[in-house]
Every structure is written in C-alpha cells, then in structure tokens.
Short mmCIF file of C-alpha atoms and ligand atoms in Angstrom, two decimals:
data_model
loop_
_atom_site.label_atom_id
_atom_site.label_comp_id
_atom_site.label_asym_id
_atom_site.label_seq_id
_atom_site.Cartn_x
_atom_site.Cartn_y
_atom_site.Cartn_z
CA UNK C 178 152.46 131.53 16.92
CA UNK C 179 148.98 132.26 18.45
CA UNK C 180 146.14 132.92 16.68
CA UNK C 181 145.97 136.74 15.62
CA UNK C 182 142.75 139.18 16.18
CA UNK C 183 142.11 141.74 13.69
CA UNK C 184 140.00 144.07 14.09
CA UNK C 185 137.79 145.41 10.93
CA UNK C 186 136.84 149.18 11.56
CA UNK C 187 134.10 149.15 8.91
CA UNK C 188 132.94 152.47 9.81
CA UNK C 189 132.52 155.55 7.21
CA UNK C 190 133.37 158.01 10.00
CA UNK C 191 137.17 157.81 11.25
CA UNK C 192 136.13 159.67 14.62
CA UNK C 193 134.02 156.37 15.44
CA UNK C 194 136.25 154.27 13.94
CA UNK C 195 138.68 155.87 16.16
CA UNK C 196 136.53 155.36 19.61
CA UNK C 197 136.16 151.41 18.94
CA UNK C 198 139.91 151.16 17.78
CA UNK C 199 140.90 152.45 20.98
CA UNK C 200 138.52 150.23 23.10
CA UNK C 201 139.25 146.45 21.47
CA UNK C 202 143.09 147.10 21.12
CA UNK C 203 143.59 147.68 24.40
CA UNK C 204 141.22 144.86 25.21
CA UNK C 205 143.14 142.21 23.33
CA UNK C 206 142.99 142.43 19.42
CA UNK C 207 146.25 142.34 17.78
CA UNK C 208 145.47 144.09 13.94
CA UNK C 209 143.76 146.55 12.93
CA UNK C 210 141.98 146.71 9.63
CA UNK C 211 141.37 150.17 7.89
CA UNK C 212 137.90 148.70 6.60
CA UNK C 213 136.66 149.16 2.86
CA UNK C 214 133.46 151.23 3.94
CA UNK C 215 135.86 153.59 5.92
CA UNK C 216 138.46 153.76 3.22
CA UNK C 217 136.29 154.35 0.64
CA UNK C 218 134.39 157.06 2.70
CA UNK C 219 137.68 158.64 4.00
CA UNK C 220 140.87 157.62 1.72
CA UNK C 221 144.22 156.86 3.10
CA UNK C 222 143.96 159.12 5.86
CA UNK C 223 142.26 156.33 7.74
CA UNK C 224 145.41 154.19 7.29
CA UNK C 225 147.57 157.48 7.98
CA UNK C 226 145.45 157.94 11.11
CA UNK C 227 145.87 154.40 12.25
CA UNK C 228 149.39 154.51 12.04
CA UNK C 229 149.93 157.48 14.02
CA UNK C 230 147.58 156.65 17.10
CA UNK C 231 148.91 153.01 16.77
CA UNK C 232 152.48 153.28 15.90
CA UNK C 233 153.34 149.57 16.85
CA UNK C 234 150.66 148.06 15.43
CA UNK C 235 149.63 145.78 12.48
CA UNK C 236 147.97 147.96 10.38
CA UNK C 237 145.47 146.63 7.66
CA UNK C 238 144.57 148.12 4.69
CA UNK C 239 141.83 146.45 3.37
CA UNK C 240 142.11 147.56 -0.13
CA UNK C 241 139.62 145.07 -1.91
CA UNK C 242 141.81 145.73 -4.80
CA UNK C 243 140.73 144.64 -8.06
CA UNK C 244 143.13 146.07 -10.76
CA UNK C 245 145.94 148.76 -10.78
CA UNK C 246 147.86 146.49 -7.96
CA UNK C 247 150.99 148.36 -8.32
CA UNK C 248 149.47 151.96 -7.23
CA UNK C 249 147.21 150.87 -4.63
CA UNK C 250 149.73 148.79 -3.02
CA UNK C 251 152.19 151.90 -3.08
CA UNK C 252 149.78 154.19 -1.55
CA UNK C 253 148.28 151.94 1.03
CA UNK C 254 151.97 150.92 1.94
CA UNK C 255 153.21 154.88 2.00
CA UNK C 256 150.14 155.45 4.25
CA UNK C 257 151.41 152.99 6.93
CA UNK C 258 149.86 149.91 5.89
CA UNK C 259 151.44 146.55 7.04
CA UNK C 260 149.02 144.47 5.56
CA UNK C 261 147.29 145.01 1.89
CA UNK C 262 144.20 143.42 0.79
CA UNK C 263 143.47 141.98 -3.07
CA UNK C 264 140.69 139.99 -3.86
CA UNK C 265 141.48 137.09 -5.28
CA UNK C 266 138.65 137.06 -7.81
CA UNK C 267 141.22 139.43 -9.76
CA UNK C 268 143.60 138.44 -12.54
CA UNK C 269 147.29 136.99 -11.93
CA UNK C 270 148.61 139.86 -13.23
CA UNK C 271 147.12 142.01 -10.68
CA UNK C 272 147.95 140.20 -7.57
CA UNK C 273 151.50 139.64 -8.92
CA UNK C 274 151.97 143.17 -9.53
CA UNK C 275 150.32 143.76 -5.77
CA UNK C 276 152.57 141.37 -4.27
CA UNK C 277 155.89 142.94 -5.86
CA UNK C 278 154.96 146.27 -5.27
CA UNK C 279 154.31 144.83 -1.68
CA UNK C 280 158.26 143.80 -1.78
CA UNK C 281 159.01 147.22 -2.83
CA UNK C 282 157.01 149.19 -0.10
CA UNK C 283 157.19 146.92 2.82
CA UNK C 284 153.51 145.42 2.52
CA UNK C 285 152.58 141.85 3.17
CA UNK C 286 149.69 140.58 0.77
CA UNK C 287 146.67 139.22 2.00
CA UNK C 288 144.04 137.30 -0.82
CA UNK C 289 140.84 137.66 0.01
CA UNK C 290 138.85 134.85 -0.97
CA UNK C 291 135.39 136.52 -0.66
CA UNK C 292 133.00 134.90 -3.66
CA UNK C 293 135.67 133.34 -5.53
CA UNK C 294 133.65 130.32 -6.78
CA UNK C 295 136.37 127.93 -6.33
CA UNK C 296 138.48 129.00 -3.23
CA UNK C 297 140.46 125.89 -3.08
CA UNK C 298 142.11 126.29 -6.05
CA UNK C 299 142.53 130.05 -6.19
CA UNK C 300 144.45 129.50 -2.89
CA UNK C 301 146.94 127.25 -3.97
CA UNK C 302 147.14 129.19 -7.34
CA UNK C 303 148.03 132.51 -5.16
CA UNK C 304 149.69 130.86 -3.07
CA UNK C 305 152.15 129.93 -5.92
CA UNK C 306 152.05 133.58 -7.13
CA UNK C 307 153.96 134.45 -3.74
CA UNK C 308 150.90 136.01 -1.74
CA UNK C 309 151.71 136.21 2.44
CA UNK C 310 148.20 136.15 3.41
CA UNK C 311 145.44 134.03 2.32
CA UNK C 312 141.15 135.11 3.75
CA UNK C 313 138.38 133.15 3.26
CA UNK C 314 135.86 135.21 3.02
CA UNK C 315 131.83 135.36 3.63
CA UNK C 316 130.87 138.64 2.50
CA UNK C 317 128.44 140.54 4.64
CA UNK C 318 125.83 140.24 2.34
CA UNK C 319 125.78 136.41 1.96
CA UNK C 320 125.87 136.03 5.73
CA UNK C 321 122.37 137.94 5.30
CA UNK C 322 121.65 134.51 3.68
CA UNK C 323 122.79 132.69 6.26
CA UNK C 324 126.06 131.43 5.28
CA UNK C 325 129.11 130.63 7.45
CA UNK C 326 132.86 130.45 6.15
CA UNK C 327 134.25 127.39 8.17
CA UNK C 328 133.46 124.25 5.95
CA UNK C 329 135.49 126.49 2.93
CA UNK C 330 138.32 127.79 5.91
CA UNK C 331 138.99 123.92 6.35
CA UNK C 332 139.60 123.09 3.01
CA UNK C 333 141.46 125.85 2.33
CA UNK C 334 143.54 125.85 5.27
CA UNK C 335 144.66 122.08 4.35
CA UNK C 336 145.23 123.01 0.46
CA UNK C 337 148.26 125.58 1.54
CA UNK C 338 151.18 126.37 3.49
CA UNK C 339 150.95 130.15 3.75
CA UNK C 340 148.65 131.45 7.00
CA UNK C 341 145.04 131.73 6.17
CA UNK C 342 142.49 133.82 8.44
CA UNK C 343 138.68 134.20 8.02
CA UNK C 344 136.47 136.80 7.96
CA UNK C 345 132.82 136.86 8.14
CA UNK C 346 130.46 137.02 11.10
CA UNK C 347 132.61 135.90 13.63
CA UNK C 348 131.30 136.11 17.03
CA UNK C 349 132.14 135.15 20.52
CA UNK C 350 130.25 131.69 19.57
CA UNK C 351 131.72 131.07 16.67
CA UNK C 352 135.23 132.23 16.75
CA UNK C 353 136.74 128.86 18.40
CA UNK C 354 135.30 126.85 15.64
CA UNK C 355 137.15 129.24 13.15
CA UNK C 356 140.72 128.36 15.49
CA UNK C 357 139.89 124.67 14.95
CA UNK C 358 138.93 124.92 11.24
CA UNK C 359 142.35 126.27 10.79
CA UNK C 360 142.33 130.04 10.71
CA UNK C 361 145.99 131.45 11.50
CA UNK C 362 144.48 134.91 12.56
CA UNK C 363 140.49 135.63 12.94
CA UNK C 364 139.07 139.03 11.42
CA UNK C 365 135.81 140.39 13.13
CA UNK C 366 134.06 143.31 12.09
CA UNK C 367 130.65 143.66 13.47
CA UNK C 368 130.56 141.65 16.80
CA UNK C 369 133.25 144.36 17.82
CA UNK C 370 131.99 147.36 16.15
CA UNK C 371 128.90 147.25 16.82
CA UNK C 372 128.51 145.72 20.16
CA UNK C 373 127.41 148.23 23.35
CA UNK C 374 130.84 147.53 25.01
CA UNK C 375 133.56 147.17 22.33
CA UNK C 376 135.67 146.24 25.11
CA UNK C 377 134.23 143.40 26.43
CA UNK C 378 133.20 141.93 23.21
CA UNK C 379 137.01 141.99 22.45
CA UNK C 380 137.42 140.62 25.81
CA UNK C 381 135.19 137.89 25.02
CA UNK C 382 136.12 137.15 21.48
CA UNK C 383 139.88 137.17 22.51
CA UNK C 384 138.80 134.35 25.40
CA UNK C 385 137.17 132.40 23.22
CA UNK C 386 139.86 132.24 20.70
CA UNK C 387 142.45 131.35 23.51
CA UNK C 388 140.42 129.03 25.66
CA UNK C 389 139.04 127.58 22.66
CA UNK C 390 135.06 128.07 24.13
CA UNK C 391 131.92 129.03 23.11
CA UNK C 392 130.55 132.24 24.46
CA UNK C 393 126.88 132.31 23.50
CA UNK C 394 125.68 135.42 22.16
CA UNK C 395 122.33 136.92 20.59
CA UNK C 396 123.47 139.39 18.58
CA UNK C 397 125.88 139.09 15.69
CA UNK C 398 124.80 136.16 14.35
CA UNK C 399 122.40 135.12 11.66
CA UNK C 400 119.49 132.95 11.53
CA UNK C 401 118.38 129.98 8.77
CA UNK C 402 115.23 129.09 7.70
CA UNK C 403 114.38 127.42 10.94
CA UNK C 404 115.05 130.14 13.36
CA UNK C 405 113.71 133.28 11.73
CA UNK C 406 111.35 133.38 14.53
CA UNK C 407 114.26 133.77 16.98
CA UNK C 408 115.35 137.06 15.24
CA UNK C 409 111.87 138.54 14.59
CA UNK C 410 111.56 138.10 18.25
CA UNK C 411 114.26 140.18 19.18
CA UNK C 412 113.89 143.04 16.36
CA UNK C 413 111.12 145.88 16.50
CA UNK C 414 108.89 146.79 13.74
CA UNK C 415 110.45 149.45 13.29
CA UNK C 416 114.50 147.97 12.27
CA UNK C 417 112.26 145.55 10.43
CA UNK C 418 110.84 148.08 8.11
CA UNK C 419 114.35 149.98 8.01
CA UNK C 420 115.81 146.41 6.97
CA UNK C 421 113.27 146.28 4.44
CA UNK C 422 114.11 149.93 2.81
CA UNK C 423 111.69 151.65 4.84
CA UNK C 424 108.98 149.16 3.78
CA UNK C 425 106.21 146.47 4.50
CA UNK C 426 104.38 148.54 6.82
CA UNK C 427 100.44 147.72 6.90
CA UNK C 428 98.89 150.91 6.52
CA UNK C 429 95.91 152.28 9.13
CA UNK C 430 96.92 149.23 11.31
CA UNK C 431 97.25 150.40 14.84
CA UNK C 432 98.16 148.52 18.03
CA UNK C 433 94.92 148.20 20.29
CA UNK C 434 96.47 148.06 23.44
CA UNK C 435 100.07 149.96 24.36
CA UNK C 436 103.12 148.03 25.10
CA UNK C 437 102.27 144.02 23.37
CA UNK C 438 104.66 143.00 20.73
CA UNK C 439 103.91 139.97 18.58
CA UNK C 440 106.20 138.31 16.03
CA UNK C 441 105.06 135.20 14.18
CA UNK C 442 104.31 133.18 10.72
CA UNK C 443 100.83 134.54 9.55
CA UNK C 444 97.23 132.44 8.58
CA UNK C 445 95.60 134.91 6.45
CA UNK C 446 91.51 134.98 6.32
CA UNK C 447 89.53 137.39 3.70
CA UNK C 448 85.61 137.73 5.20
CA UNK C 449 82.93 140.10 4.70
CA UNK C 450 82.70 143.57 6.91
CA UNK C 451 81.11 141.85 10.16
CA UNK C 452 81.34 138.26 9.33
CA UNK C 453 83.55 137.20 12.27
CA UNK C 454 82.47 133.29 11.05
CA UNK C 455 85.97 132.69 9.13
CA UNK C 456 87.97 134.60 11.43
CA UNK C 457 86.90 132.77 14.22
CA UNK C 458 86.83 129.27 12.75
CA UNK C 459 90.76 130.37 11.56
CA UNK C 460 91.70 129.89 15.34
CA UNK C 461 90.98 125.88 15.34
CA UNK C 462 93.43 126.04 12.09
CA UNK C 463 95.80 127.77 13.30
CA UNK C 464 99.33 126.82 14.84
CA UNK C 465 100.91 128.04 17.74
CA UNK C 466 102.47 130.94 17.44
CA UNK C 467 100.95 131.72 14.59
CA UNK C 468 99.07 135.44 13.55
CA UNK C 469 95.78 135.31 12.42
CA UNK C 470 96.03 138.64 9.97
CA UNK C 471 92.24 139.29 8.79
CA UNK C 472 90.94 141.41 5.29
CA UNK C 473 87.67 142.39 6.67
CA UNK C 474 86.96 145.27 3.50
CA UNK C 475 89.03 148.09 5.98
CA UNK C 476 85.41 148.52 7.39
CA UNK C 477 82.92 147.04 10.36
CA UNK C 478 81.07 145.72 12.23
CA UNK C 479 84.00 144.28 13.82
CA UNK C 480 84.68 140.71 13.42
CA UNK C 481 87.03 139.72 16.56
CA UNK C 482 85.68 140.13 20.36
CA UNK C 483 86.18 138.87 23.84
CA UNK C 484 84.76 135.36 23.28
CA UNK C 485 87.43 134.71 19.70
CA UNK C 486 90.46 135.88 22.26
CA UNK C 487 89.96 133.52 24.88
CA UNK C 488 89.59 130.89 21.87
CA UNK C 489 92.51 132.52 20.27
CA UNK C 490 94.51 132.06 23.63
CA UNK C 491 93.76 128.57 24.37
CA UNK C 492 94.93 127.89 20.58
CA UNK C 493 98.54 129.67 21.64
CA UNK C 494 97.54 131.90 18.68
CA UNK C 495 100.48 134.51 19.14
CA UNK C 496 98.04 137.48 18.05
CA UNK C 497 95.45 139.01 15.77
CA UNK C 498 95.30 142.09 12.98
CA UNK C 499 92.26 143.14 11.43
CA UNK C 500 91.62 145.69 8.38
CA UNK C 501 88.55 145.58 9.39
CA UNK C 502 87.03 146.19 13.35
CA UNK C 503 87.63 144.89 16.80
CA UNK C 504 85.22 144.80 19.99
CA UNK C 505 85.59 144.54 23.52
CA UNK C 506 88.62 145.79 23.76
CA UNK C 507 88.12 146.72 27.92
CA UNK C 508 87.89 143.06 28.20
CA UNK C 509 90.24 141.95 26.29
CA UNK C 510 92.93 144.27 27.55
CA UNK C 511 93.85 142.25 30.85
CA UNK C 512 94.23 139.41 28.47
CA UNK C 513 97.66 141.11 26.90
CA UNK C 514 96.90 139.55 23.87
CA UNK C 515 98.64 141.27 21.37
CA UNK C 516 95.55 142.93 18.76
CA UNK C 517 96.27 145.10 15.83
CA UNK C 518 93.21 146.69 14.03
CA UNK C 519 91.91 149.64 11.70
CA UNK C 520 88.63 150.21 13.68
CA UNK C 521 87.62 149.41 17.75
CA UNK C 522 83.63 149.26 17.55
CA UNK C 523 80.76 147.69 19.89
CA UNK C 524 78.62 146.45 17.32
CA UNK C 525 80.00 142.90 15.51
CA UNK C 526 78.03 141.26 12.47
CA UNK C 527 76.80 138.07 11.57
CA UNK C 528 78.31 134.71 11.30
CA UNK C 529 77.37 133.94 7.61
CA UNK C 530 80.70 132.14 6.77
CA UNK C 531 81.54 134.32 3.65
CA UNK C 532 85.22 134.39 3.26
CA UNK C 533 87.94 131.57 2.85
CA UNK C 534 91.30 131.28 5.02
CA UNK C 535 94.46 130.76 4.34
CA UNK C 536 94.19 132.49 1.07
CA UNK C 537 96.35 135.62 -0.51
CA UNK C 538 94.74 138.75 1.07
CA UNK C 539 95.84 142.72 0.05
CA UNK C 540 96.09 145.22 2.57
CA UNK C 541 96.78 148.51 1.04
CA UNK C 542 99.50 147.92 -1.52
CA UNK C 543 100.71 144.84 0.65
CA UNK C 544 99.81 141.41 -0.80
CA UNK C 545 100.16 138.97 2.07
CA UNK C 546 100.23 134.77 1.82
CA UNK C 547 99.88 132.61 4.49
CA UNK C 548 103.71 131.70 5.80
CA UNK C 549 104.79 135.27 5.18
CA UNK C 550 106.22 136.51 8.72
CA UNK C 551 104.94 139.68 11.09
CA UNK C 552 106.16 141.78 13.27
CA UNK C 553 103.71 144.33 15.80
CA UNK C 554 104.53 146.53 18.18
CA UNK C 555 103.20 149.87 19.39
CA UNK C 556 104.65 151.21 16.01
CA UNK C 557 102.22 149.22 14.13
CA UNK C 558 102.47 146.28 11.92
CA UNK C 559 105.28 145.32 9.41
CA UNK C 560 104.83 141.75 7.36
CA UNK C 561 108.06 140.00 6.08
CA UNK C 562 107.19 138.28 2.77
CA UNK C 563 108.08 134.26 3.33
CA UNK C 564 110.47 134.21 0.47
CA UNK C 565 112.90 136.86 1.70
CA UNK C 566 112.33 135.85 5.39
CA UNK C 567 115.68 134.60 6.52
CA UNK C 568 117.92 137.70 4.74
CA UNK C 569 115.36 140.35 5.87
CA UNK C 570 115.53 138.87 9.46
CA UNK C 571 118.83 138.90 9.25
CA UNK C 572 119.23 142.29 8.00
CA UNK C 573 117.01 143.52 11.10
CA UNK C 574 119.26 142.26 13.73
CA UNK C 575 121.60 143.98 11.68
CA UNK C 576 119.54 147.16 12.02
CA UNK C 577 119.09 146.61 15.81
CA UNK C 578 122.60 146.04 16.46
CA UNK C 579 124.14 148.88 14.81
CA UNK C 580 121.02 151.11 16.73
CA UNK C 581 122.71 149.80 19.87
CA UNK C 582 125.89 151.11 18.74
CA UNK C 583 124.82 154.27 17.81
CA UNK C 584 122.67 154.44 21.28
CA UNK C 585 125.64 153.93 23.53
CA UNK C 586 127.94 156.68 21.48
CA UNK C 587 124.75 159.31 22.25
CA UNK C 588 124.88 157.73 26.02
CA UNK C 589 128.06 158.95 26.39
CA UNK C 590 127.31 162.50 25.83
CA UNK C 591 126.51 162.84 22.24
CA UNK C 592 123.98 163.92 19.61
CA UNK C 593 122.36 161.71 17.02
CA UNK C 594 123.32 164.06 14.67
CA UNK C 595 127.36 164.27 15.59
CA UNK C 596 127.23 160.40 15.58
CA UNK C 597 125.59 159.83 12.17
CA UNK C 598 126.87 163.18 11.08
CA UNK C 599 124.50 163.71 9.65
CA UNK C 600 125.17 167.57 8.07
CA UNK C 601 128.20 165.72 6.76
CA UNK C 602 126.32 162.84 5.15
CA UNK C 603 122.87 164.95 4.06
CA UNK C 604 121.92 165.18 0.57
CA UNK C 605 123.63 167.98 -1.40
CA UNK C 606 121.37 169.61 -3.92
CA UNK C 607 123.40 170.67 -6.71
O1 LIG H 742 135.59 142.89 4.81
C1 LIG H 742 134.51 143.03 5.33
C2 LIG H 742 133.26 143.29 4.55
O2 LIG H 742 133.51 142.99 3.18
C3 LIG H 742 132.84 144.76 4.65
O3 LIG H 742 133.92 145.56 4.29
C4 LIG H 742 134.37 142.94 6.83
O4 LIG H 742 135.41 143.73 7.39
C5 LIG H 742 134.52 141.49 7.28
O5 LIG H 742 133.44 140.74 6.76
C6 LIG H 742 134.50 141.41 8.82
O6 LIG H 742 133.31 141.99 9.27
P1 LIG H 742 132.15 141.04 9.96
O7 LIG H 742 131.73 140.08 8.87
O8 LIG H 742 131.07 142.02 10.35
O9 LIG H 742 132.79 140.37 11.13
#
C-alpha cells in the first residue's frame, strides 16, 4: 500500500475550501479532510459538500471529538464521512462508543494523538480498543514553538500494528522524513492551503513522498531559537505586528529613507537629547547584524549623522532607530543604510557621554532589552520581545503565508472582501 495524502481543508469558508480541494486532488492527494476550523465554522455541510463534488473519494471528518462519540460519529458518517476523527486525550468510553458507532455507520476511526502526554501508550491502549486509524499529532500551535512530530511518529509507529499517519507542518522538506519515520498516510494542512499554487505544492509534496526527497522550501516551516533571524527576514513589519495582535509597533518612528528593510537582534543605548557620544561608541559594541535602537528623550539635536553611518557600516551594523533626531540624511541616503527616527534635523549636540548601552530603554509604552528582535520597513518599526521570539516569528510567516493565499484568490479576479467575507464574518451588534 503506498503512502496516502490527505489533504486538511482548514478553511472557515467552504467556497475556498472548495477552490484548493479542487486544485491538490487533481494534483495527487488521495483524502480529503473536512478540517475542524471549517467544520466548526460551517457544520456537516462541509462533509455533505465534499461528498458530493468528490463522490469517490476518502472523505475526512475531522471531528476532534471529545465526548458524545456515538452522535458525532452518526452524523459525520450520515454526512458522507469515511474517516472520523477522536482525540485520543478522551476517555475509553468515548472512543469505544466512536468506534462502534463507526461499525454501525460505515466510518473508520482515526485517534488523534495531538497533546496526549504519553502517545506511546495511548496508541497501543486504542489500538486495543479497536480504533482503524492512529495520528500523531503536533498541533498548530506548538509548531509555533517549534516542534516537529517525527521523533513521537517513530515510536509510535513501532508500538502498533494498526496504520498511523502524522499531521503537523508537513512540507515538501519534511514530508519524506515523515514516510521513513513510519507514517502510513501523511496529513498536510497549510503547505497546501496556503501556498500561491495549491497545485504544485501538491505536486511537490506528492513527489517527495514517492521519491522519498527533500524539496526545500521557505515557507511552511518554522524556525528555533537559532534561526529566528531567517524568518524576520522574510516577514514585513506589518504580518509581524498582525502576529503579535496588532502590536509592538514603536510609535512616531518613521523610516528615513523609502524602500530599506532591516530585521535584526537589537543593542539598546539611552543618551541625553544631542549626546550622540553613547550612540556612537554603541557601534564598536555592537555585532553584526545587529540594530542599534537609541532613547534619545523623543527630542534633538540629533545624535546619529554621516560620519556614525559609515562607522555603523564598517561594523556590519544592520541599521539604526532613534526616538530622538537624525542628520545628514542627503548623505546618508546613497548609503541604503536602513535609519528609522522621530526627528531629521541639521544641528547634532555634544559628545558628553551621558547615557549607558545595552540597558532596558522605553519607547512609548514599549519597554525594549537588548536581544529583543526588530523588524523596519517603510511601515515603520515593530520590536519582537526576546522571550517570545521564536513563536512570534513563527506566527509571522504564518501571517505572510496565508496573505499570499489570500493575494492569489484576489489575483484571480476577486475582492478582498468576497475572499475574507468579510460582511459575513463582521461584528454583529446586537
Ligand atoms: O488538525 C489540524 C489542526 O489541529 C487545525 O485544525 C490540521 O489540519 C493539521 O495540523 C494539518 O495542518 P498543518 O499542520 O497546517 O499541515
């Protein structure tokens, strides 16, 4: 038996749903899942639809049950489900009453295995229960984290008989090490869903899985500790801030010069209004790549120039952002040095040396430490505190990637608001 494809439409509109189902299945997946976002934003129907557009299909409900087995089973089953979903985290009772009512209505049971603390066991003990299906599981939200499900697929794989398939950022890079860690079928959600060309990411995935190769890719997957850089790189200031629910935004700070972007770990400096003394010594401290972010009082004279640029540059210093003033900025402009600032002014101050660097500074509301991560664009300026760094990277990619979904479906003759639907979706005042 080759490995199976499933397809996880987690959508909350059926009509896009609909337009990616289309695409992958005839591009090589073999299931398709009625996600949980899309059946808990349109019932059944999504698993009635399904069935009817895809008559010889395996059809996946993916139920997430959690209690009342015997009903949800029934009416996933009566909607044209093949496949029904139960986490495993519930009790016995409930996945043996799922897996009988499965025998009643012609529904296979798959366990999902997603934060059960010990999977190994729970497998084997569901196994024993008579489930069809067994998932392990990294839920969307712990892959914000940066975890991966194969080390727990291989264990679990060798612990039982029954087929076990894995869900949880797989990607065209990734999806041959979930064949060889012993997945029976491979579920992918967002590498499909949200890619620009559903089709050829199914193309790709499917490839991978059969040849057994890695297909690199720079989307759809998610970074450690080590490589938050990579994703801040690729993300705007703007998904960052959505990422961070609609926050982290430095107020008053505005690009100097159109069309730089700068991502990097930040060296705070506090100094007095004009004393450029700190901010300038900060550039023989800093390391490359870094952002020198500067609490000049919000005020001038400005305390960065020409002459702390060219300094700045020879340091690899990725950029500079001032609450506070800037000078020079005609001459500094060929430089495409990436500058952020409240204030461009001629006149500079003096350099007395009041001021200490690498200390806690507070812009506006924002406290920001030294190892907290930035992000500038022509937007403006949007800091990433250090000790959410790698899940609120990750959640910007996340951002930019369904943007690029979203993008294509206006390309191809849309509105943003039919896409989002957003009269559908918009606040009702009661
Ligand atoms: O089951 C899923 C998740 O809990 C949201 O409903 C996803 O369908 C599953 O994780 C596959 O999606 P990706 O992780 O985006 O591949």
């Amino acid at each position: 038996m080759g490995i199976f494809l499933q397809l996880a439409l987690d959508f909350v509109d059926l009509s896009r749903a609909l337009l990616v189902a289309e695409s992958a299945m005839a591009a090589g997946a073999d299931w398709l899942e009625a996600g949980t976002p899309l059946i808990k934003s349109e019932g059944l129907n999504a698993v009635r639809e399904l069935r009817r557009r895809f008559p010889h299909h395996c059809i996946v409900a993916d139920m997430k049950i959690m209690d009342a087995g015997r009903i949800e089973v029934e009416c996933a089953a009566k909607a044209g489900a093949n496949l029904v979903d139960v986490l495993g985290a519930a009790s016995d009772a409930t996945i043996a009453e799922c897996i009988q009512a499965g025998k009643n209505y012609g529904a296979k049971i798959v366990v999902d295995l997603i934060s059960v603390p010990d999977p190994v066991t729970r497998a084997r003990q569901v196994e024993a229960l008579g489930a069809d299906y067994l998932t392990v599981h990294v839920a969307i939200d712990d892959q914000m984290v940066g975890r991966d499900p194969f080390e727990t697929l291989r264990q679990v794989s060798q612990a039982v008989q029954i087929p076990v398939g894995v869900a949880g950022g797989i990607n065209s890079a990734t999806a041959a090490q979930a064949v060889a860690s012993g997945a029976s079928y491979i579920i992918v959600g967002g590498a499909i869903t949200k890619a620009k060309n559903p089709d050829q990411a199914t193309r790709e995935i499917r490839r991978a899985i059969d040849e057994q190769v890695v297909i690199p890719t720079t989307l759809f997957h998610r970074v450690g500790a080590a490589h938050i850089i990579e994703a801040l790189k690729q993300v705007s200031a703007a998904n960052l801030s959505d990422a961070l629910h609609r926050s982290g935004v430095l107020p008053d700070i505005r690009p100097v010069f159109a069309g730089l972007k700068v991502a990097g770990r930040v060296l705070t400096v506090r100094t007095y209004p004009g004393d450029w003394a700190k901010p300038v010594e900060a550039i023989d401290r800093a390391e490359p790549g870094d952002v020198i972010v500067i609490d000049a009082g919000g005020v001038g004279p400005a305390v960065w120039g020409e002459l702390a640029t060219h300094s700045a540059i020879q340091r690899h210093v990725a950029g500079v952002v001032i609450h506070g003033g800037l000078r020079d900025a005609g001459d500094i402009a060929p430089l495409r040095f990436p500058a952020f600032s409240r204030l461009v002014m001629p006149n500079a101050g003096e350099p007395k040396g009041f001021g200490e660097i690498g200390i806690p500074i507070r812009i506006g509301q924002m406290t920001i430490e030294t190892g907290d991560w930035l992000v500038g664009d022509d937007d403006g300026v949007v800091v990433l505190p250090q000790k959410i760094a790698v899940e609120y990277a990750n959640r910007a990619m996340d951002v930019l990637e369904r943007e690029n979904r979203i993008r294509e479906e206006i390309k191809s003759g849309k509105t943003l608001a039919t896409v989002t639907e957003l009269l559908r979706w918009e606040k009702k005042v009661s």
